[in-house]
Amino acid sequence: MASPASSSASSSSLMWFRKGLRIHDNPALQHAASRARGPLYPVFVIDPRYMEPDRAAFSPGSPRAGVNRIRFLLECLADLDAGLRRLGSRLLVLKGEPGEVLIRCLDEWNVDRLCFEHDTEPYYQALDKKVKNFASAAGIETFSPVSHTLFDPADVIARNGGKPPLSYQSFLKLAGKPSWEGSPLSTMLSSVPPVGDVGRCEVFEVPTLIELGYDETEQDDVAPFRGGETAALTRMKEALSNKAWVADFEKPKGDPSAFYKPATTVLSPYLKFGCLSSRYFYQCLQDIYKDVNKHTSPPVSLLGQLLWRDFFYTAAFGTPNFDKMKGNRICKQIPWSDDEQLLAAWREARTGYPWIDAIMVQLRKWGWMHHLARHCVACFLTRGDLFVHWEKGRDVFERLLIDSDWAVNNGNWLWLSCSSFFYQYNRIYSPITFGKKYDPNGSYIRHFLPVLKDMPKEYIYEPWKAPLSIQTKAKCIIGRDYPNPVVSHDSASKECRRKLAEAYAVNQRLNGMVSDEDLKSLRRKLEEDQEKEPRNTKQRRKRSG
Ligand code: FAD
């Protein structure tokens, strides 16, 4: 057992990497490196539940993550290892349940100081409590700074009397300027103390996907984004090299169908794993804003996007059961359907709406889509067309996105399903006309759904309307090579609006205190009303087989 007595001249430190997979602006690593008088152990623990293959899952990957994100994470780890080696150290990879492995290392290596980035996710809160309890009983100093976000969510919540702000504008007002803004961030480290003897702990090199048990041929198209701090900094510098683009950036004006050169930065997977410091990104943006005559402002500016991230982190940290409908006081209680067939059609890109299906293929193959594309498919699954529970869609995104982020993903699903933050349920994205506005020729659809590549542009968004002779010429018979629509958008969206209106009325009448029984009877009523409608979604579904 490590004891305070061992903190002599040769005191040792452990830097525990989880997110924050970077060397620049990493206060935990900085602290560990500058205080160490003895060895410094940089550790990453591979949790088999997160990383090892699960053949029963609906897509290649582990029980928790799709293979694209696992590959991205391994690339981040390999790059971090290379960065540490340049500084005279290396990354020690261990395997097992992270809390248990870490406690074993602290004990075995007689560690005096444990450093890791603070994390607000419930999973890490529980894990960190366990590890901190052990450390405190063993007399090990812990240092756990907030550096994943621009602000400390706990601070913002405290300034608001203990409640998280629930609108972006009130968040901005409360948050103000980041406390670190005036002082320069430490973006360089000149050296890191060498690793000590690892004793009986089994330490690995960063594994490859194949070493983790994956078959590299499991996927036919992989995400075109490489993981790691080096790629993150290169990508950010490239994006910011065009100052006019940064100054004029207006999120709602971006083209969601642009995929060779996406309309936004694609920095989200790097921010998710912390290969890029959001604070460094913020500082670089501020430097550009100082240099130009005028620039856009939050919420639509590029800086505004980063602030959305902090907004959701703060709301998530201050809201119990943020990732659920039940027990979540900011979430409307809505009797969503649990139709597994509709969910599967959406998840497997078989809705019959090419715009929706192409986005779902991009999700499966790349693990990244433009923000407005995410809007379209999330709206379609929930309040727009299929009326399926947002938690089901959230799960699919959580698994397949390479930027999958607990606070941001849940926050956006709450938003898009009109369960929280945004309540204009009458505003529904059309699965036909929305994409057409940006990409009338359907190049995006042709790329991600090659079965439709020869469909004339007149029918690319509504191929079921093409005469049979055209379908034959395009070598794509609807109903055989590509499905008929699972629902008719016009009637399904009308139904959804009606259901949302009723559910909102119940939530208002009961002041949000909707019980299971209330939800059940509302569901019954909505079903009865739907039975009375002759042209309902179910009939349409039967027709399209
Ligand atoms: P840019 O426009 O270049 O923005 C820069 C950064 O700002 C992003 O990298 C991201 O960190 C942050 N940001 C941008 N938009 C948002 C937003 N709406 N909310 C919070 N932060 C934002 N983003 C994730 O990072 N992880 C998720 O799991 C995730 N799930 C989503 C689920 C749904 C249903 C929707 C509608 C959106 C989701 N987003 C998620 C938000 C957003 O779509 C992505 O952050 C963005 O598309 C990433 O692309 P980018 O890096 O090019 O963004």
Coordinates of C-alpha atoms and ligand atoms in Angstrom, one line a residue:
M1 CA 0.0 0.0 0.0
A2 CA 1.4 3.4 -0.9
S3 CA 1.8 5.6 2.2
P4 CA 2.5 9.3 2.8
A5 CA 5.9 8.2 4.2
S6 CA 7.0 7.2 0.7
S7 CA 6.7 10.7 -0.7
S8 CA 10.3 11.3 -0.2
A9 CA 12.8 12.8 -2.7
S10 CA 11.9 10.2 -5.3
S11 CA 8.1 10.6 -5.2
S12 CA 6.3 9.1 -8.1
S13 CA 3.3 10.3 -10.0
L14 CA 0.6 8.6 -12.1
M15 CA -1.1 10.5 -15.0
W16 CA -4.3 8.8 -15.7
F17 CA -5.5 9.4 -19.3
R18 CA -9.2 8.8 -20.1
K19 CA -10.3 11.7 -22.3
G20 CA -7.8 14.6 -22.6
L21 CA -5.6 12.5 -24.9
R22 CA -3.2 15.3 -25.7
I23 CA 0.0 16.9 -24.5
H24 CA -0.9 20.6 -25.3
D25 CA -3.0 22.4 -22.7
N26 CA -3.2 19.5 -20.4
P27 CA -3.0 20.9 -16.8
A28 CA -3.1 17.4 -15.2
L29 CA -0.1 16.2 -17.2
Q30 CA 1.6 19.6 -16.7
H31 CA 1.2 19.3 -12.9
A32 CA 2.3 15.7 -12.9
A33 CA 5.4 16.5 -14.9
S34 CA 6.4 19.6 -13.1
R35 CA 6.0 18.2 -9.6
A36 CA 7.5 14.7 -10.1
R37 CA 10.8 14.2 -8.3
G38 CA 10.8 10.5 -9.4
P39 CA 9.1 8.5 -12.1
L40 CA 5.9 9.5 -13.8
Y41 CA 3.6 6.7 -15.0
P42 CA 1.3 7.8 -17.9
V43 CA -1.5 5.2 -18.0
F44 CA -4.5 4.4 -20.2
V45 CA -6.7 1.5 -19.1
I46 CA -8.5 -0.5 -21.9
D47 CA -11.8 -1.5 -20.6
P48 CA -12.7 -4.7 -22.5
R49 CA -16.5 -3.8 -22.3
Y50 CA -15.7 -0.7 -24.3
M51 CA -13.1 -2.1 -26.7
E52 CA -13.4 -5.8 -27.3
P53 CA -15.6 -7.3 -30.1
D54 CA -19.2 -8.2 -29.4
R55 CA -20.4 -10.4 -32.3
A56 CA -24.1 -10.0 -31.1
A57 CA -24.1 -6.2 -31.5
F58 CA -26.1 -4.8 -34.5
S59 CA -22.9 -3.4 -36.0
P60 CA -19.2 -4.3 -35.9
G61 CA -17.8 -3.1 -32.6
S62 CA -17.8 -3.8 -28.9
P63 CA -20.9 -3.9 -26.6
R64 CA -20.6 -0.1 -26.3
A65 CA -18.9 1.3 -29.3
G66 CA -18.9 0.9 -33.1
V67 CA -15.6 -0.1 -34.6
N68 CA -15.0 3.3 -36.2
R69 CA -14.8 4.9 -32.8
I70 CA -12.6 2.2 -31.4
R71 CA -10.2 2.6 -34.4
F72 CA -10.3 6.4 -33.8
L73 CA -9.4 5.9 -30.1
L74 CA -6.6 3.5 -30.9
E75 CA -5.2 6.1 -33.3
C76 CA -5.4 8.7 -30.6
L77 CA -3.6 6.4 -28.2
A78 CA -0.8 5.6 -30.7
D79 CA -0.3 9.3 -31.3
L80 CA -0.2 10.1 -27.6
D81 CA 2.3 7.4 -27.1
A82 CA 4.5 8.8 -29.9
G83 CA 4.2 12.3 -28.4
L84 CA 5.2 11.0 -24.9
R85 CA 8.1 9.1 -26.4
R86 CA 9.4 12.3 -28.0
L87 CA 9.4 13.8 -24.5
G88 CA 11.3 10.8 -22.9
S89 CA 8.4 8.8 -21.7
R90 CA 5.7 6.4 -23.2
L91 CA 2.1 5.4 -22.7
L92 CA 1.5 2.4 -20.4
V93 CA -1.6 0.5 -21.6
L94 CA -3.2 -1.8 -19.1
K95 CA -6.4 -3.9 -19.4
G96 CA -9.3 -4.5 -17.1
E97 CA -12.0 -2.7 -15.1
P98 CA -10.4 0.8 -15.0
G99 CA -11.1 1.5 -11.3
E100 CA -9.6 -1.9 -10.2
V101 CA -6.6 -1.6 -12.5
L102 CA -5.8 1.9 -11.4
I103 CA -6.0 1.0 -7.7
R104 CA -3.7 -1.9 -8.3
C105 CA -1.2 0.4 -10.1
L106 CA -1.3 3.0 -7.4
D107 CA -0.5 0.3 -4.8
E108 CA 2.1 -1.6 -6.8
W109 CA 4.1 1.6 -7.9
N110 CA 3.9 3.3 -4.6
V111 CA 2.4 6.4 -6.2
D112 CA 2.4 9.6 -4.2
R113 CA 0.5 11.8 -6.7
L114 CA -2.4 10.9 -9.0
C115 CA -3.3 13.4 -11.7
F116 CA -6.3 13.1 -14.1
E117 CA -8.7 15.5 -15.9
H118 CA -12.0 16.1 -14.2
D119 CA -14.9 14.6 -15.9
T120 CA -18.6 15.4 -15.4
E121 CA -20.2 12.3 -17.0
P122 CA -22.0 10.1 -14.5
Y123 CA -19.8 7.1 -15.4
Y124 CA -16.6 8.9 -14.5
Q125 CA -18.2 10.6 -11.5
A126 CA -18.8 7.2 -10.0
L127 CA -15.4 5.8 -11.1
D128 CA -13.5 8.8 -9.8
K129 CA -15.2 8.7 -6.5
K130 CA -14.0 5.1 -6.0
V131 CA -10.5 5.9 -7.0
K132 CA -10.3 9.2 -5.0
N133 CA -11.6 7.4 -1.9
F134 CA -8.8 4.8 -2.2
A135 CA -6.2 7.6 -2.8
S136 CA -7.3 9.6 0.1
A137 CA -7.2 6.6 2.5
A138 CA -3.8 5.8 1.2
G139 CA -2.5 9.3 1.6
I140 CA -2.0 9.8 -2.2
E141 CA -2.4 13.4 -3.4
T142 CA -4.9 13.8 -6.2
F143 CA -5.0 16.6 -8.7
S144 CA -8.1 16.7 -11.0
P145 CA -8.4 20.0 -12.9
V146 CA -11.3 21.0 -15.2
S147 CA -9.9 21.3 -18.7
H148 CA -12.3 19.4 -21.0
T149 CA -14.6 22.3 -21.2
L150 CA -14.3 26.1 -21.4
F151 CA -16.1 26.6 -18.1
D152 CA -16.5 24.5 -14.9
P153 CA -20.2 23.4 -15.1
A154 CA -20.3 23.3 -11.3
D155 CA -19.3 27.0 -11.2
V156 CA -22.0 28.1 -13.7
I157 CA -24.6 26.1 -11.8
A158 CA -23.6 27.6 -8.5
R159 CA -23.9 31.1 -10.0
N160 CA -27.4 30.2 -10.9
G161 CA -28.5 29.3 -7.4
G162 CA -27.8 25.5 -7.9
K163 CA -29.8 25.1 -11.1
P164 CA -28.4 24.7 -14.6
P165 CA -29.4 27.4 -17.0
L166 CA -31.7 25.9 -19.6
S167 CA -31.4 28.4 -22.4
Y168 CA -28.3 29.2 -24.4
Q169 CA -28.7 33.0 -23.8
S170 CA -29.0 32.6 -20.0
F171 CA -26.0 30.2 -20.1
L172 CA -23.9 32.8 -21.9
K173 CA -24.9 35.5 -19.4
L174 CA -24.0 33.4 -16.4
A175 CA -20.8 31.9 -17.9
G176 CA -19.3 35.3 -19.0
K177 CA -15.6 35.0 -19.9
P178 CA -13.6 31.9 -19.0
S179 CA -11.5 32.4 -15.9
W180 CA -8.3 31.3 -17.7
E181 CA -8.8 33.7 -20.7
G182 CA -6.3 36.4 -19.5
S183 CA -3.4 34.0 -19.0
P184 CA -1.6 32.1 -21.7
L185 CA -2.3 28.4 -22.0
S186 CA 0.6 26.0 -21.7
T187 CA 0.7 24.5 -25.2
M188 CA 4.2 22.9 -24.9
L189 CA 6.0 20.5 -22.6
S190 CA 9.7 20.2 -22.9
S191 CA 10.1 16.9 -21.2
V192 CA 8.3 14.3 -19.1
P193 CA 10.0 12.3 -16.3
P194 CA 10.8 8.8 -17.3
V195 CA 8.5 5.8 -16.5
G196 CA 9.6 3.7 -13.4
D197 CA 9.7 0.0 -12.8
V198 CA 6.2 -1.4 -13.6
G199 CA 6.6 -4.4 -11.3
R200 CA 4.0 -7.0 -11.5
C201 CA 1.5 -5.0 -13.5
E202 CA 1.0 -6.3 -17.0
V203 CA 1.7 -3.4 -19.4
F204 CA 1.0 -3.5 -23.1
E205 CA 1.8 -1.5 -26.2
V206 CA -1.1 0.4 -27.8
P207 CA -2.9 -2.6 -29.5
T208 CA -4.1 -2.7 -33.1
L209 CA -7.7 -3.4 -34.0
I210 CA -6.6 -6.9 -35.1
E211 CA -4.9 -7.5 -31.7
L212 CA -8.2 -6.5 -30.0
G213 CA -9.9 -9.3 -32.0
Y214 CA -11.4 -7.4 -34.9
D215 CA -11.3 -8.5 -38.5
E216 CA -10.2 -5.4 -40.6
T217 CA -12.4 -6.6 -43.5
E218 CA -15.5 -6.2 -41.3
Q219 CA -16.2 -2.8 -42.9
D220 CA -16.2 -1.8 -46.5
D221 CA -15.8 1.9 -46.0
V222 CA -14.1 3.6 -43.0
A223 CA -14.3 7.1 -41.6
P224 CA -11.9 9.4 -43.5
F225 CA -10.8 11.0 -40.3
R226 CA -7.7 9.8 -38.4
G227 CA -7.5 10.1 -34.7
G228 CA -4.9 11.8 -32.5
E229 CA -3.5 15.1 -31.3
T230 CA -1.3 15.5 -34.4
A231 CA -4.3 15.1 -36.8
A232 CA -6.4 17.4 -34.5
L233 CA -3.9 20.3 -34.5
T234 CA -3.4 19.9 -38.3
R235 CA -7.1 19.9 -38.9
M236 CA -7.7 22.9 -36.7
K237 CA -4.9 24.9 -38.3
E238 CA -6.2 24.1 -41.8
A239 CA -9.7 25.2 -40.9
L240 CA -8.5 28.4 -39.2
S241 CA -6.0 29.3 -41.9
N242 CA -9.0 30.7 -43.9
K243 CA -9.7 33.7 -41.6
A244 CA -12.6 35.0 -43.8
W245 CA -14.3 31.6 -43.6
V246 CA -14.0 31.7 -39.8
A247 CA -15.2 35.3 -39.6
D248 CA -18.2 34.6 -41.8
F249 CA -19.1 31.2 -40.3
E250 CA -22.9 30.9 -39.8
K251 CA -23.9 27.4 -38.8
P252 CA -27.4 27.3 -40.2
K253 CA -26.0 28.3 -43.7
G254 CA -23.8 25.3 -44.0
D255 CA -24.5 22.6 -46.6
P256 CA -25.3 19.3 -44.8
S257 CA -24.9 17.3 -48.0
A258 CA -21.2 18.4 -48.6
F259 CA -19.1 15.4 -47.8
Y260 CA -15.9 15.7 -49.9
K261 CA -15.3 18.9 -48.1
P262 CA -17.6 19.2 -45.1
A263 CA -19.2 22.6 -44.4
T264 CA -18.0 22.5 -40.8
T265 CA -14.6 21.8 -39.1
V266 CA -15.1 18.1 -38.2
L267 CA -13.3 18.8 -35.0
S268 CA -15.9 17.1 -32.8
P269 CA -14.3 13.6 -32.6
Y270 CA -11.0 15.4 -31.5
L271 CA -12.8 17.5 -28.9
K272 CA -14.7 14.4 -27.7
F273 CA -11.5 12.5 -26.9
G274 CA -9.7 15.7 -25.9
C275 CA -7.0 15.3 -28.6
L276 CA -7.8 19.0 -29.1
S277 CA -8.2 21.3 -26.2
S278 CA -11.5 23.2 -26.5
R279 CA -9.7 26.0 -24.6
Y280 CA -6.9 26.2 -27.2
F281 CA -9.5 26.1 -30.0
Y282 CA -11.3 29.0 -28.2
Q283 CA -8.1 31.0 -27.9
C284 CA -7.1 30.5 -31.6
L285 CA -10.6 31.7 -32.6
Q286 CA -10.3 34.8 -30.4
D287 CA -7.0 35.6 -32.0
I288 CA -8.6 35.5 -35.4
Y289 CA -11.6 37.6 -34.3
K290 CA -9.1 40.3 -33.0
D291 CA -7.5 40.3 -36.5
V292 CA -10.6 40.8 -38.7
N293 CA -12.9 43.8 -39.1
K294 CA -16.1 42.0 -38.3
H295 CA -17.2 38.5 -37.5
T296 CA -20.3 36.5 -36.7
S297 CA -21.5 36.0 -33.1
P298 CA -23.0 33.2 -31.0
P299 CA -25.1 31.2 -31.4
V300 CA -24.3 30.8 -35.1
S301 CA -20.5 31.6 -35.1
L302 CA -17.8 29.0 -34.8
L303 CA -17.1 30.2 -31.2
G304 CA -20.8 29.9 -30.7
Q305 CA -20.6 26.2 -31.6
L306 CA -18.0 25.6 -28.9
L307 CA -20.3 27.4 -26.4
W308 CA -23.2 25.1 -27.4
R309 CA -20.9 22.3 -26.2
D310 CA -20.4 23.9 -22.8
F311 CA -24.1 24.7 -22.6
F312 CA -25.0 21.0 -22.9
Y313 CA -22.2 19.9 -20.5
T314 CA -23.6 22.3 -17.9
A315 CA -27.3 21.3 -18.4
A316 CA -26.3 17.6 -18.3
F317 CA -24.2 18.0 -15.2
G318 CA -27.0 19.8 -13.3
T319 CA -29.9 17.5 -14.4
P320 CA -30.4 14.1 -12.7
N321 CA -31.3 11.4 -15.2
F322 CA -30.4 13.7 -18.1
D323 CA -30.1 10.6 -20.4
K324 CA -33.7 9.4 -19.7
M325 CA -37.2 10.5 -20.1
K326 CA -38.4 9.1 -16.8
G327 CA -37.2 11.0 -13.7
N328 CA -35.8 13.8 -15.9
R329 CA -37.5 17.0 -14.7
I330 CA -36.6 19.0 -17.8
C331 CA -37.9 16.3 -20.2
K332 CA -41.5 16.3 -21.5
Q333 CA -43.2 13.0 -20.8
I334 CA -44.4 11.7 -24.2
P335 CA -45.9 8.2 -24.9
W336 CA -43.4 7.4 -27.7
S337 CA -43.9 4.2 -29.6
D338 CA -41.6 1.2 -29.2
D339 CA -42.1 -0.1 -32.7
E340 CA -39.0 -2.2 -33.3
Q341 CA -39.7 -2.5 -37.0
L342 CA -39.7 1.2 -37.6
L343 CA -36.6 1.6 -35.5
A344 CA -34.8 -1.1 -37.4
A345 CA -35.8 0.5 -40.8
W346 CA -34.3 3.8 -39.6
R347 CA -31.2 2.3 -38.1
E348 CA -30.5 0.1 -41.2
A349 CA -31.2 2.8 -43.7
R350 CA -34.3 1.2 -45.0
T351 CA -36.9 3.9 -44.5
G352 CA -37.4 4.4 -48.3
Y353 CA -36.5 8.1 -48.0
P354 CA -33.2 8.4 -49.8
W355 CA -32.2 11.6 -47.9
I356 CA -32.7 9.9 -44.5
D357 CA -31.2 6.6 -45.6
A358 CA -28.1 8.2 -47.0
I359 CA -27.5 10.1 -43.8
M360 CA -27.9 6.8 -41.8
V361 CA -25.3 5.1 -44.2
Q362 CA -22.9 8.0 -43.6
L363 CA -23.4 7.5 -39.9
R364 CA -22.7 3.7 -40.2
K365 CA -19.7 4.2 -42.5
W366 CA -18.1 7.4 -41.3
G367 CA -19.4 7.9 -37.8
W368 CA -19.9 11.6 -38.6
M369 CA -22.5 13.7 -40.3
H370 CA -23.2 17.4 -40.6
H371 CA -25.3 18.9 -37.8
L372 CA -28.3 19.5 -40.0
A373 CA -28.2 16.0 -41.3
R374 CA -28.3 14.8 -37.7
H375 CA -31.3 17.1 -37.2
C376 CA -33.1 15.5 -40.2
V377 CA -32.7 11.9 -39.1
A378 CA -33.4 12.6 -35.4
C379 CA -36.5 14.5 -36.2
F380 CA -37.7 11.8 -38.7
L381 CA -37.3 9.0 -36.1
T382 CA -39.1 10.9 -33.3
R383 CA -41.5 13.8 -33.6
G384 CA -41.4 14.2 -37.4
D385 CA -42.5 10.8 -38.8
L386 CA -42.0 7.6 -36.9
F387 CA -42.8 8.7 -33.3
V388 CA -40.2 6.3 -31.9
H389 CA -38.6 7.0 -28.5
W390 CA -35.6 9.4 -28.7
E391 CA -33.7 7.2 -26.3
K392 CA -33.6 4.5 -29.0
G393 CA -32.2 6.9 -31.5
R394 CA -29.8 8.2 -29.0
D395 CA -28.5 4.7 -28.4
V396 CA -27.8 4.2 -32.1
F397 CA -25.9 7.5 -32.3
E398 CA -24.1 6.8 -29.1
R399 CA -22.8 3.6 -30.6
L400 CA -22.0 4.7 -34.1
L401 CA -20.7 8.3 -33.9
I402 CA -17.0 8.8 -33.7
D403 CA -17.7 12.0 -31.8
S404 CA -20.3 10.3 -29.5
D405 CA -20.4 12.5 -26.4
W406 CA -22.7 11.7 -23.5
A407 CA -23.8 15.3 -22.6
V408 CA -23.9 16.6 -26.2
N409 CA -25.6 13.6 -27.7
N410 CA -28.3 13.4 -25.0
G411 CA -28.8 17.2 -25.1
N412 CA -29.3 17.2 -28.8
W413 CA -31.7 14.3 -28.8
L414 CA -33.8 16.0 -26.1
W415 CA -33.8 19.1 -28.3
L416 CA -34.6 17.4 -31.6
S417 CA -37.4 15.3 -30.2
C418 CA -39.0 18.5 -28.6
S419 CA -38.6 16.9 -25.2
S420 CA -36.6 19.8 -23.8
F421 CA -34.9 23.1 -24.8
F422 CA -36.9 23.4 -28.0
Y423 CA -40.7 23.1 -28.2
Q424 CA -41.8 24.1 -31.7
Y425 CA -43.1 20.7 -32.7
N426 CA -44.9 22.0 -35.7
R427 CA -41.6 22.7 -37.4
I428 CA -40.8 19.4 -39.1
Y429 CA -38.0 18.7 -41.5
S430 CA -39.3 17.3 -44.8
P431 CA -37.3 14.2 -45.7
I432 CA -37.8 15.2 -49.4
T433 CA -37.5 18.9 -49.8
F434 CA -34.9 19.8 -47.1
G435 CA -32.0 17.9 -48.7
K436 CA -33.1 18.9 -52.3
K437 CA -32.5 22.6 -51.4
Y438 CA -28.8 22.0 -51.0
D439 CA -28.2 19.2 -53.4
P440 CA -30.7 19.1 -56.2
N441 CA -28.8 16.5 -58.2
G442 CA -28.6 14.2 -55.2
S443 CA -24.8 13.6 -55.3
Y444 CA -24.8 12.9 -51.6
I445 CA -27.5 10.2 -52.0
R446 CA -25.8 8.7 -55.0
H447 CA -22.5 8.4 -53.0
F448 CA -23.9 6.8 -49.9
L449 CA -26.7 4.9 -51.6
P450 CA -25.1 3.6 -54.8
V451 CA -28.2 1.5 -55.5
L452 CA -29.8 4.9 -56.5
K453 CA -26.8 6.2 -58.5
D454 CA -28.5 6.0 -61.9
M455 CA -31.9 7.4 -60.7
P456 CA -32.7 10.6 -62.6
K457 CA -32.5 13.7 -60.5
E458 CA -36.3 14.3 -60.8
Y459 CA -36.8 11.2 -58.7
I460 CA -33.7 10.9 -56.6
Y461 CA -35.5 12.2 -53.5
E462 CA -38.8 10.3 -54.2
P463 CA -37.8 7.2 -56.2
W464 CA -41.2 5.5 -55.6
K465 CA -42.7 8.1 -57.9
A466 CA -40.5 7.1 -60.9
P467 CA -42.4 5.2 -63.6
L468 CA -41.4 1.5 -63.8
S469 CA -39.6 2.1 -67.1
I470 CA -37.3 4.7 -65.4
Q471 CA -36.8 2.4 -62.4
T472 CA -35.8 -0.4 -64.9
K473 CA -33.4 1.9 -66.7
A474 CA -31.9 3.0 -63.4
K475 CA -31.5 -0.7 -62.4
C476 CA -33.4 0.0 -59.2
I477 CA -36.9 -1.3 -58.8
I478 CA -38.6 0.2 -55.8
G479 CA -39.9 -2.4 -53.5
R480 CA -37.2 -4.9 -54.7
D481 CA -33.8 -3.1 -54.9
Y482 CA -34.7 -0.2 -52.6
P483 CA -37.7 0.0 -50.2
N484 CA -41.0 1.8 -50.5
P485 CA -41.4 4.6 -47.9
V486 CA -42.1 3.1 -44.4
V487 CA -44.7 5.8 -43.8
S488 CA -46.2 8.6 -45.9
H489 CA -44.5 11.7 -44.7
D490 CA -47.7 13.9 -45.1
S491 CA -49.9 11.7 -42.9
A492 CA -47.2 10.6 -40.5
S493 CA -46.1 14.1 -39.7
K494 CA -49.7 15.2 -39.2
E495 CA -50.2 12.3 -36.8
C496 CA -47.0 13.2 -35.0
R497 CA -48.1 16.9 -34.5
R498 CA -51.4 15.7 -33.2
K499 CA -49.8 13.4 -30.7
L500 CA -47.3 16.0 -29.6
A501 CA -50.1 18.5 -29.1
E502 CA -52.0 16.1 -26.8
A503 CA -48.9 15.1 -24.9
Y504 CA -47.9 18.7 -24.4
A505 CA -51.4 19.5 -23.1
V506 CA -51.2 16.7 -20.6
N507 CA -47.7 17.8 -19.4
Q508 CA -49.0 21.3 -19.0
R509 CA -52.2 20.2 -17.1
L510 CA -50.2 18.0 -14.7
N511 CA -47.4 20.6 -14.4
G512 CA -44.9 18.0 -15.7
M513 CA -45.8 15.5 -13.0
V514 CA -46.9 12.8 -15.5
S515 CA -47.2 9.3 -14.0
D516 CA -46.8 6.0 -15.7
E517 CA -50.5 5.6 -15.5
D518 CA -51.1 9.0 -17.1
L519 CA -48.8 8.1 -19.9
K520 CA -50.5 4.7 -20.4
S521 CA -53.9 6.2 -20.7
L522 CA -52.6 8.9 -23.1
R523 CA -51.1 6.2 -25.2
R524 CA -54.4 4.3 -25.3
K525 CA -56.3 7.5 -26.3
L526 CA -53.8 8.3 -29.1
E527 CA -54.1 4.8 -30.4
E528 CA -57.9 4.8 -30.3
D529 CA -57.9 8.2 -32.2
Q530 CA -55.5 6.8 -34.7
E531 CA -57.7 3.7 -35.3
K532 CA -60.5 6.1 -36.2
E533 CA -58.3 7.7 -38.9
P534 CA -58.7 5.8 -42.2
R535 CA -55.4 6.8 -43.8
N536 CA -53.0 6.1 -41.0
T537 CA -49.4 5.3 -40.9
K538 CA -50.0 1.6 -40.2
Q539 CA -52.0 1.1 -43.4
R540 CA -49.3 2.8 -45.4
R541 CA -46.7 0.5 -43.9
K542 CA -48.7 -2.6 -44.8
R543 CA -49.0 -1.3 -48.3
S544 CA -45.3 -0.8 -48.7
G545 CA -44.7 -4.3 -47.3
Ligands
FAD1 P1 -18.5 22.7 -36.0 O1 -19.7 23.3 -36.5 O2 -17.2 22.9 -36.7 O3 -18.4 23.1 -34.5 C1 -17.2 23.1 -33.7 C2 -17.4 22.3 -32.4 O4 -18.5 22.9 -31.7 C3 -17.9 20.9 -32.7 O5 -16.8 20.1 -33.0 C4 -18.5 20.5 -31.4 O6 -17.6 20.2 -30.4 C5 -19.2 21.8 -31.0 N1 -20.6 21.8 -31.5 C6 -21.1 22.1 -32.7 N2 -22.4 22.0 -32.7 C7 -22.8 21.6 -31.5 C8 -24.1 21.4 -30.9 N3 -25.2 21.5 -31.5 N4 -24.1 21.0 -29.6 C9 -22.9 20.9 -28.9 N5 -21.7 21.1 -29.4 C10 -21.7 21.5 -30.7 N6 -21.9 16.5 -31.2 C11 -20.9 15.8 -30.6 O7 -19.8 16.3 -30.5 N7 -21.2 14.5 -30.1 C12 -22.4 13.9 -30.2 O8 -22.6 12.8 -29.7 C13 -23.4 14.7 -30.9 N8 -24.7 14.1 -31.0 C14 -25.6 14.8 -31.7 C15 -26.9 14.3 -31.9 C16 -27.9 15.0 -32.5 C17 -29.3 14.4 -32.6 C18 -27.6 16.2 -33.1 C19 -28.7 17.0 -33.8 C20 -26.4 16.8 -32.9 C21 -25.4 16.1 -32.2 N9 -24.1 16.7 -32.0 C22 -23.1 16.0 -31.4 C23 -23.8 18.1 -32.3 C24 -23.3 18.5 -33.7 O9 -24.0 17.9 -34.7 C25 -21.8 18.1 -33.8 O10 -21.0 18.6 -32.7 C26 -21.2 18.7 -35.1 O11 -22.0 18.4 -36.2 C27 -19.8 18.3 -35.2 O12 -19.2 18.7 -36.4 P2 -18.1 19.8 -36.4 O13 -17.0 19.4 -35.5 O14 -17.7 20.0 -37.9 O15 -18.9 21.1 -35.9

